[in-house]
Amino acid sequence: MAPTDETGPQSTNAPIVLDIEASGFGLGSYPIEVGVAFDDGSKFCSLILPAPDWSHWDESAEKVHRIARDLLETYGKPPREVAERLNELMAGRTAYSDGWVVDRPWLTTLFHHAGLEMRFGLSPLEMILTEEQIATWHDTKERILGEVENHRHRASFDAWIIQETYRRTRQPAAA
């Protein structure tokens, strides 16, 4: 299993989407994987090595993302390395999240621990969705998931699914 995934460009006509998997669902949880689907079709994904003081682990969250803590200890990148790479890839740009209310605090935790300032923005996906997109979002997303073999709940895959759903709901004739 490769801990990072960077693929080449192709046009998507969609925004940058960022998704984070975490150690749990609530207070004390921290980011364990970040994935980005870029507007040129490329992707970035990295597992994150838990900082020594990041101890919270929720087994029900692990059942969702299927990332064991020992996998992070083997393949995870240090938080500073991941934060630096995100700044390098997204400097001055804005990414969107369909789970902004949780992704933003986890991203803040990553950058705080890294001792770095974020050089990009993260905004709620709802800020750029039309009423028509919202009305067809769920059905479109389910159709896309049905088209994909062996899908997994991982950050870069989830970011791509969100981005593809955005793209198809913007172009209903192509959906």
XYZ file of N, CA and C in Angstrom:
525
model
N 0.838 -1.176 0.000
C 0.000 0.000 0.000
C 0.881 1.236 0.000
N 0.694 2.086 -0.963
C 1.489 3.303 -1.063
C 0.894 4.379 -0.176
N 1.715 5.051 0.637
C 1.204 6.074 1.523
C 0.893 7.387 0.813
N 1.416 7.604 -0.368
C 1.110 8.824 -1.099
C 0.671 8.450 -2.501
N -0.066 9.358 -3.108
C -0.572 9.131 -4.447
C -0.602 10.472 -5.161
N 0.290 10.682 -6.078
C 0.266 11.887 -6.880
C 0.177 11.443 -8.328
N -0.901 11.876 -8.979
C -1.112 11.467 -10.360
C -1.089 12.683 -11.264
N -0.921 12.438 -12.551
C -0.762 13.507 -13.527
C -2.026 14.275 -13.832
N -1.868 15.432 -14.498
C -2.983 16.331 -14.751
C -3.902 15.912 -15.896
N -5.141 16.294 -15.741
C -6.158 16.222 -16.775
C -7.268 17.166 -16.337
N -7.950 17.804 -17.229
C -8.939 18.808 -16.876
C -10.177 18.200 -16.228
N -10.664 18.807 -15.131
C -11.860 18.317 -14.465
C -12.995 19.335 -14.447
N -12.702 20.605 -14.677
C -13.716 21.656 -14.613
C -14.440 21.620 -13.262
N -13.679 21.463 -12.197
C -14.231 21.387 -10.851
C -13.239 21.988 -9.861
N -13.709 22.339 -8.662
C -12.823 22.946 -7.667
C -11.867 21.938 -7.043
N -10.875 22.461 -6.337
C -9.993 21.630 -5.520
C -10.817 21.152 -4.324
N -10.744 19.857 -4.036
C -11.479 19.297 -2.899
C -10.486 18.626 -1.960
N -10.618 18.922 -0.670
C -9.761 18.348 0.359
C -10.623 17.523 1.308
N -10.118 16.351 1.688
C -10.818 15.504 2.639
C -9.810 14.980 3.654
N -10.267 14.815 4.880
C -9.409 14.327 5.954
C -10.074 13.147 6.650
N -9.282 12.113 6.912
C -9.697 11.013 7.778
C -9.046 11.281 9.128
N -9.733 10.891 10.195
C -9.237 11.224 11.526
C -9.305 10.041 12.483
N -8.663 10.226 13.621
C -8.571 9.177 14.638
C -9.886 8.923 15.355
N -10.806 9.833 15.206
C -12.093 9.708 15.873
C -13.054 10.742 15.342
N -14.175 10.865 16.022
C -15.221 11.762 15.540
C -15.398 13.008 16.390
N -14.765 13.090 17.525
C -15.030 14.213 18.411
C -13.783 14.821 19.020
N -13.977 15.385 20.192
C -12.913 16.067 20.921
C -11.708 15.145 21.121
N -10.539 15.668 20.870
C -9.316 14.897 21.033
C -8.884 14.157 19.781
N -9.749 14.118 18.761
C -9.369 13.436 17.517
C -8.402 14.308 16.727
N -7.669 13.677 15.842
C -6.634 14.368 15.078
C -6.569 13.755 13.669
N -5.955 14.470 12.739
C -5.905 13.983 11.357
C -4.935 12.809 11.209
N -5.371 11.803 10.443
C -4.484 10.661 10.187
C -4.203 10.488 8.697
N -5.014 11.130 7.851
C -4.797 11.067 6.404
C -5.426 12.288 5.767
N -4.730 12.863 4.811
C -5.279 13.984 4.049
C -5.214 13.633 2.571
N -6.288 13.969 1.875
C -6.341 13.734 0.437
C -6.861 14.965 -0.265
N -6.304 15.229 -1.433
C -6.716 16.388 -2.221
C -6.932 15.950 -3.661
N -8.048 16.377 -4.218
C -8.309 16.203 -5.645
C -8.197 17.596 -6.261
N -7.208 17.779 -7.126
C -6.943 19.087 -7.708
C -7.801 19.356 -8.931
N -7.913 20.628 -9.279
C -8.738 21.050 -10.404
C -8.155 20.641 -11.753
N -6.921 20.157 -11.786
C -6.332 19.679 -13.046
C -6.415 18.158 -13.163
N -7.086 17.511 -12.190
C -7.246 16.067 -12.224
C -6.208 15.309 -11.416
N -5.159 15.970 -10.961
C -4.151 15.282 -10.159
C -4.646 15.116 -8.728
N -4.002 14.215 -8.000
C -4.388 13.931 -6.618
C -3.149 13.897 -5.726
N -3.383 14.176 -4.462
C -2.348 14.033 -3.442
C -2.981 13.329 -2.260
N -2.241 12.427 -1.663
C -2.724 11.734 -0.475
C -1.533 11.386 0.407
N -1.699 11.544 1.707
C -0.642 11.154 2.627
C -1.229 10.716 3.948
N -0.708 9.613 4.452
C -0.979 9.225 5.824
C -0.161 10.133 6.730
N -0.648 10.369 7.938
C 0.012 11.282 8.866
C 0.439 10.507 10.117
N 1.712 10.570 10.413
C 2.255 9.950 11.621
C 1.736 10.712 12.836
N 1.039 10.045 13.763
C 0.532 10.760 14.931
C 1.666 11.368 15.761
N 1.457 12.604 16.175
C 2.409 13.261 17.075
C 2.379 12.522 18.414
N 3.468 12.595 19.191
C 3.521 11.868 20.467
C 2.350 12.174 21.408
N 1.834 13.399 21.375
C 0.728 13.752 22.272
C -0.652 13.523 21.645
N -0.699 12.947 20.459
C -1.971 12.587 19.825
C -2.273 11.145 20.192
N -3.043 10.941 21.227
C -3.264 9.584 21.724
C -4.686 9.058 21.512
N -5.638 9.940 21.256
C -7.030 9.510 21.100
C -7.161 8.553 19.911
N -7.814 7.432 20.122
C -8.053 6.483 19.028
C -9.433 5.874 19.220
N -10.279 6.010 18.221
C -11.640 5.511 18.278
C -11.768 4.330 17.316
N -12.011 3.153 17.856
C -12.105 1.951 17.019
C -13.274 2.021 16.039
N -14.340 2.736 16.376
C -15.457 2.859 15.428
C -15.046 3.719 14.228
N -14.181 4.699 14.431
C -13.658 5.485 13.304
C -12.758 4.609 12.446
N -11.945 3.769 13.085
C -11.071 2.868 12.334
C -11.890 1.913 11.460
N -13.037 1.483 11.937
C -13.898 0.607 11.139
C -14.398 1.315 9.883
N -14.553 2.633 9.938
C -15.012 3.411 8.784
C -13.880 3.594 7.769
N -12.735 4.096 8.224
C -11.645 4.389 7.283
C -10.679 3.230 7.075
N -10.713 2.239 7.943
C -9.867 1.046 7.833
C -8.373 1.356 7.800
N -7.978 2.335 8.602
C -6.569 2.681 8.742
C -6.183 2.383 10.185
N -5.382 1.355 10.394
C -4.942 0.992 11.735
C -3.817 1.923 12.186
N -3.738 2.158 13.475
C -2.696 3.050 14.004
C -1.295 2.556 13.646
N -1.067 1.240 13.641
C 0.268 0.743 13.298
C 0.613 1.022 11.836
N -0.392 1.125 10.971
C -0.149 1.512 9.585
C 0.376 2.947 9.517
N -0.183 3.803 10.347
C 0.283 5.199 10.413
C 1.719 5.258 10.927
N 2.024 4.438 11.904
C 3.370 4.437 12.473
C 4.394 3.905 11.487
N 3.957 3.056 10.564
C 4.865 2.510 9.554
C 4.987 3.417 8.340
N 3.860 3.917 7.828
C 3.857 4.656 6.563
C 3.551 6.148 6.678
N 3.114 6.595 7.853
C 2.743 7.994 8.021
C 3.930 8.937 7.916
N 3.657 10.103 7.372
C 4.665 11.164 7.279
C 4.503 12.086 8.487
N 5.591 12.658 8.968
C 5.498 13.592 10.093
C 4.566 14.764 9.742
N 3.807 15.265 10.737
C 2.871 16.358 10.468
C 3.498 17.552 9.750
N 4.713 17.928 10.120
C 5.342 19.080 9.471
C 5.573 18.816 7.984
N 6.003 17.611 7.634
C 6.241 17.262 6.243
C 4.941 17.332 5.428
N 3.858 16.836 6.001
C 2.562 16.865 5.311
C 2.085 18.308 5.156
N 2.196 19.101 6.219
C 1.771 20.505 6.163
C 2.598 21.289 5.139
N 3.906 21.070 5.117
C 4.761 21.749 4.130
C 4.347 21.388 2.713
N 4.056 20.115 2.481
C 3.665 19.660 1.134
C 2.325 20.267 0.723
N 1.379 20.326 1.658
C 0.094 20.956 1.346
C 0.284 22.433 0.997
N 1.115 23.142 1.765
C 1.393 24.549 1.454
C 2.033 24.695 0.078
N 2.952 23.812 -0.237
C 3.642 23.853 -1.521
C 2.656 23.624 -2.673
N 1.789 22.649 -2.522
C 0.854 22.293 -3.589
C -0.297 23.282 -3.751
N -0.694 23.951 -2.655
C -1.915 24.755 -2.707
C -1.731 26.222 -2.364
N -0.516 26.708 -2.305
C -0.258 28.092 -1.910
C -1.145 29.081 -2.675
N -1.856 29.907 -1.909
C -2.672 30.964 -2.493
C -3.994 30.507 -3.089
N -4.302 29.242 -2.990
C -5.523 28.711 -3.592
C -6.540 28.380 -2.499
N -7.750 28.041 -2.911
C -8.786 27.637 -1.971
C -9.236 26.227 -2.307
N -9.304 25.394 -1.282
C -9.855 24.048 -1.411
C -11.221 24.051 -0.735
N -12.045 23.099 -1.132
C -13.394 22.992 -0.579
C -13.561 21.645 0.098
N -14.401 21.624 1.133
C -14.640 20.418 1.917
C -16.131 20.239 2.122
N -16.606 18.990 1.973
C -18.012 18.722 2.271
C -18.215 18.446 3.756
N -17.132 18.402 4.514
C -17.195 18.213 5.968
C -16.390 19.292 6.662
N -16.555 20.529 6.215
C -15.748 21.644 6.692
C -15.755 21.749 8.213
N -16.894 21.493 8.823
C -17.023 21.658 10.267
C -16.079 20.729 11.046
N -15.670 19.618 10.468
C -14.688 18.743 11.116
C -13.325 18.821 10.433
N -13.321 18.946 9.099
C -12.044 18.996 8.378
C -11.224 20.230 8.748
N -11.877 21.371 8.924
C -11.142 22.597 9.271
C -10.414 22.456 10.611
N -11.061 21.999 11.684
C -10.322 21.822 12.945
C -9.179 20.802 12.835
N -9.390 19.717 12.073
C -8.313 18.739 11.922
C -7.139 19.338 11.151
N -7.436 20.135 10.128
C -6.379 20.797 9.369
C -5.651 21.807 10.264
N -6.405 22.519 11.082
C -5.807 23.461 12.037
C -4.895 22.728 13.016
N -5.322 21.558 13.484
C -4.504 20.739 14.387
C -3.195 20.349 13.713
N -3.275 19.932 12.458
C -2.075 19.544 11.705
C -1.100 20.712 11.609
N -1.583 21.864 11.169
C -0.698 23.012 10.982
C -0.196 23.578 12.307
N -1.024 23.549 13.335
C -0.578 24.017 14.652
C 0.575 23.150 15.154
N 0.394 21.835 15.054
C 1.457 20.939 15.513
C 2.730 21.117 14.665
N 2.565 21.371 13.378
C 3.709 21.559 12.489
C 4.403 22.902 12.725
N 3.730 23.813 13.409
C 4.297 25.141 13.643
C 4.319 25.983 12.383
N 3.362 25.736 11.488
C 3.306 26.444 10.216
C 1.970 27.147 10.044
N 1.992 28.205 9.267
C 0.769 28.889 8.886
C 0.267 28.290 7.571
N -1.026 28.080 7.472
C -1.603 27.587 6.212
C -1.490 28.697 5.170
N -0.983 28.342 4.004
C -0.853 29.323 2.920
C -1.935 29.116 1.859
N -3.030 28.490 2.247
C -4.167 28.271 1.356
C -5.434 28.343 2.190
N -6.557 28.452 1.508
C -7.834 28.522 2.210
C -8.591 27.213 2.143
N -9.477 27.019 3.099
C -10.398 25.886 3.092
C -11.777 26.456 3.356
N -12.701 26.150 2.463
C -14.043 26.710 2.543
C -15.080 25.592 2.455
N -16.261 25.811 3.027
C -17.317 24.802 2.909
C -17.767 24.646 1.452
N -17.922 23.427 1.018
C -18.372 23.150 -0.347
C -19.712 23.828 -0.627
N -20.555 23.902 0.383
C -21.877 24.513 0.206
C -21.795 25.945 -0.304
N -20.665 26.599 -0.099
C -20.499 27.992 -0.549
C -20.522 28.116 -2.074
N -20.235 27.031 -2.781
C -20.174 27.115 -4.241
C -21.215 26.229 -4.931
N -22.107 25.622 -4.158
C -23.141 24.783 -4.752
C -24.391 25.602 -5.052
N -25.009 25.306 -6.191
C -26.285 25.927 -6.527
C -27.413 25.088 -5.916
N -28.606 25.640 -5.904
C -29.756 24.874 -5.404
C -29.980 23.628 -6.253
N -29.749 23.740 -7.554
C -29.919 22.601 -8.454
C -28.908 21.494 -8.122
N -27.680 21.881 -7.824
C -26.669 20.888 -7.449
C -27.051 20.189 -6.149
N -27.492 20.961 -5.179
C -27.877 20.390 -3.891
C -29.030 19.400 -4.078
N -29.979 19.736 -4.936
C -31.148 18.884 -5.161
C -30.781 17.532 -5.769
N -29.731 17.490 -6.586
C -29.366 16.235 -7.258
C -28.107 15.590 -6.673
N -27.529 16.188 -5.643
C -26.239 15.758 -5.096
C -26.235 14.293 -4.666
N -27.143 13.917 -3.791
C -27.126 12.567 -3.217
C -27.263 11.495 -4.299
N -28.236 11.651 -5.181
C -28.448 10.649 -6.231
C -27.248 10.558 -7.165
N -26.660 11.695 -7.498
C -25.492 11.709 -8.378
C -24.307 11.019 -7.710
N -24.090 11.324 -6.451
C -22.975 10.710 -5.714
C -23.161 9.198 -5.618
N -24.364 8.749 -5.335
C -24.639 7.309 -5.254
C -24.411 6.629 -6.596
N -24.787 7.291 -7.682
C -24.569 6.736 -9.020
C -23.071 6.591 -9.305
N -22.296 7.598 -8.944
C -20.841 7.545 -9.141
C -20.230 6.413 -8.321
N -20.630 6.302 -7.066
C -20.111 5.220 -6.216
C -20.453 3.856 -6.800
N -21.613 3.735 -7.422
C -22.015 2.487 -8.055
C -21.196 2.140 -9.286
N -20.602 3.143 -9.904
C -19.782 2.938 -11.103
C -18.362 2.496 -10.779
N -17.933 2.705 -9.538
C -16.547 2.460 -9.139
C -16.421 1.100 -8.464
N -15.514 0.292 -8.963
C -15.243 -0.999 -8.328
C -14.271 -0.804 -7.174
N -14.438 -1.598 -6.146
C -13.509 -1.615 -5.011
C -13.283 -0.240 -4.388
N -14.366 0.530 -4.201
C -14.146 1.827 -3.570
C -13.883 1.663 -2.086
N -13.116 2.596 -1.559
C -12.741 2.547 -0.152
C -12.906 3.925 0.447
N -13.185 3.967 1.708
C -13.376 5.232 2.410
C -12.001 5.754 2.824
N -11.345 6.412 1.900
C -10.030 6.993 2.150
C -10.052 8.425 1.643
N -9.153 9.246 2.142
C -9.198 10.684 1.905
C -9.127 11.082 0.429
N -8.171 10.557 -0.330
C -8.064 10.991 -1.730
C -9.220 10.468 -2.568
N -9.688 9.265 -2.278
C -10.837 8.719 -2.994
C -12.083 9.544 -2.676
N -12.291 9.844 -1.402
C -13.444 10.647 -1.013
C -13.389 12.035 -1.651
N -12.206 12.648 -1.683
C -12.061 13.962 -2.320
C -12.421 13.874 -3.799
N -11.978 12.818 -4.470
C -12.290 12.652 -5.888
C -13.793 12.443 -6.100
N -14.433 11.632 -5.253
C -15.876 11.398 -5.363
C -16.638 12.712 -5.211
N -16.254 13.524 -4.250
C -16.904 14.818 -4.028
C -16.693 15.709 -5.250
N -15.466 15.745 -5.752
C -15.162 16.572 -6.920
C -15.942 16.102 -8.148
N -16.001 14.802 -8.373
C -16.723 14.258 -9.521
C -18.224 14.515 -9.388
N -18.740 14.431 -8.176
C -20.150 14.737 -7.950
C -20.415 16.202 -8.266
N -19.520 17.075 -7.835
C -19.647 18.499 -8.163
C -19.677 18.693 -9.683
N -18.715 18.082 -10.347
C -18.604 18.245 -11.797
C -19.876 17.769 -12.506
N -20.357 16.598 -12.132
C -21.548 16.051 -12.803
C -22.816 16.814 -12.472
N -22.916 17.360 -11.267
C -24.102 18.132 -10.945
C -24.074 19.513 -11.598
N -22.909 19.959 -12.005
C -22.800 21.221 -12.756
C -23.172 21.030 -14.210
N -23.059 19.798 -14.689
C -23.344 19.482 -16.095
C -24.353 18.346 -16.120
N -25.619 18.615 -15.783
C -26.614 17.550 -15.669
C -26.758 16.694 -16.929
N -26.556 17.249 -18.086
C -26.691 16.466 -19.327
C -25.635 15.373 -19.396
N -24.458 15.615 -18.784
C -23.362 14.648 -18.830
C -23.445 13.661 -17.669
N -24.312 13.904 -16.690
C -24.362 13.061 -15.487
C -24.955 11.710 -15.721
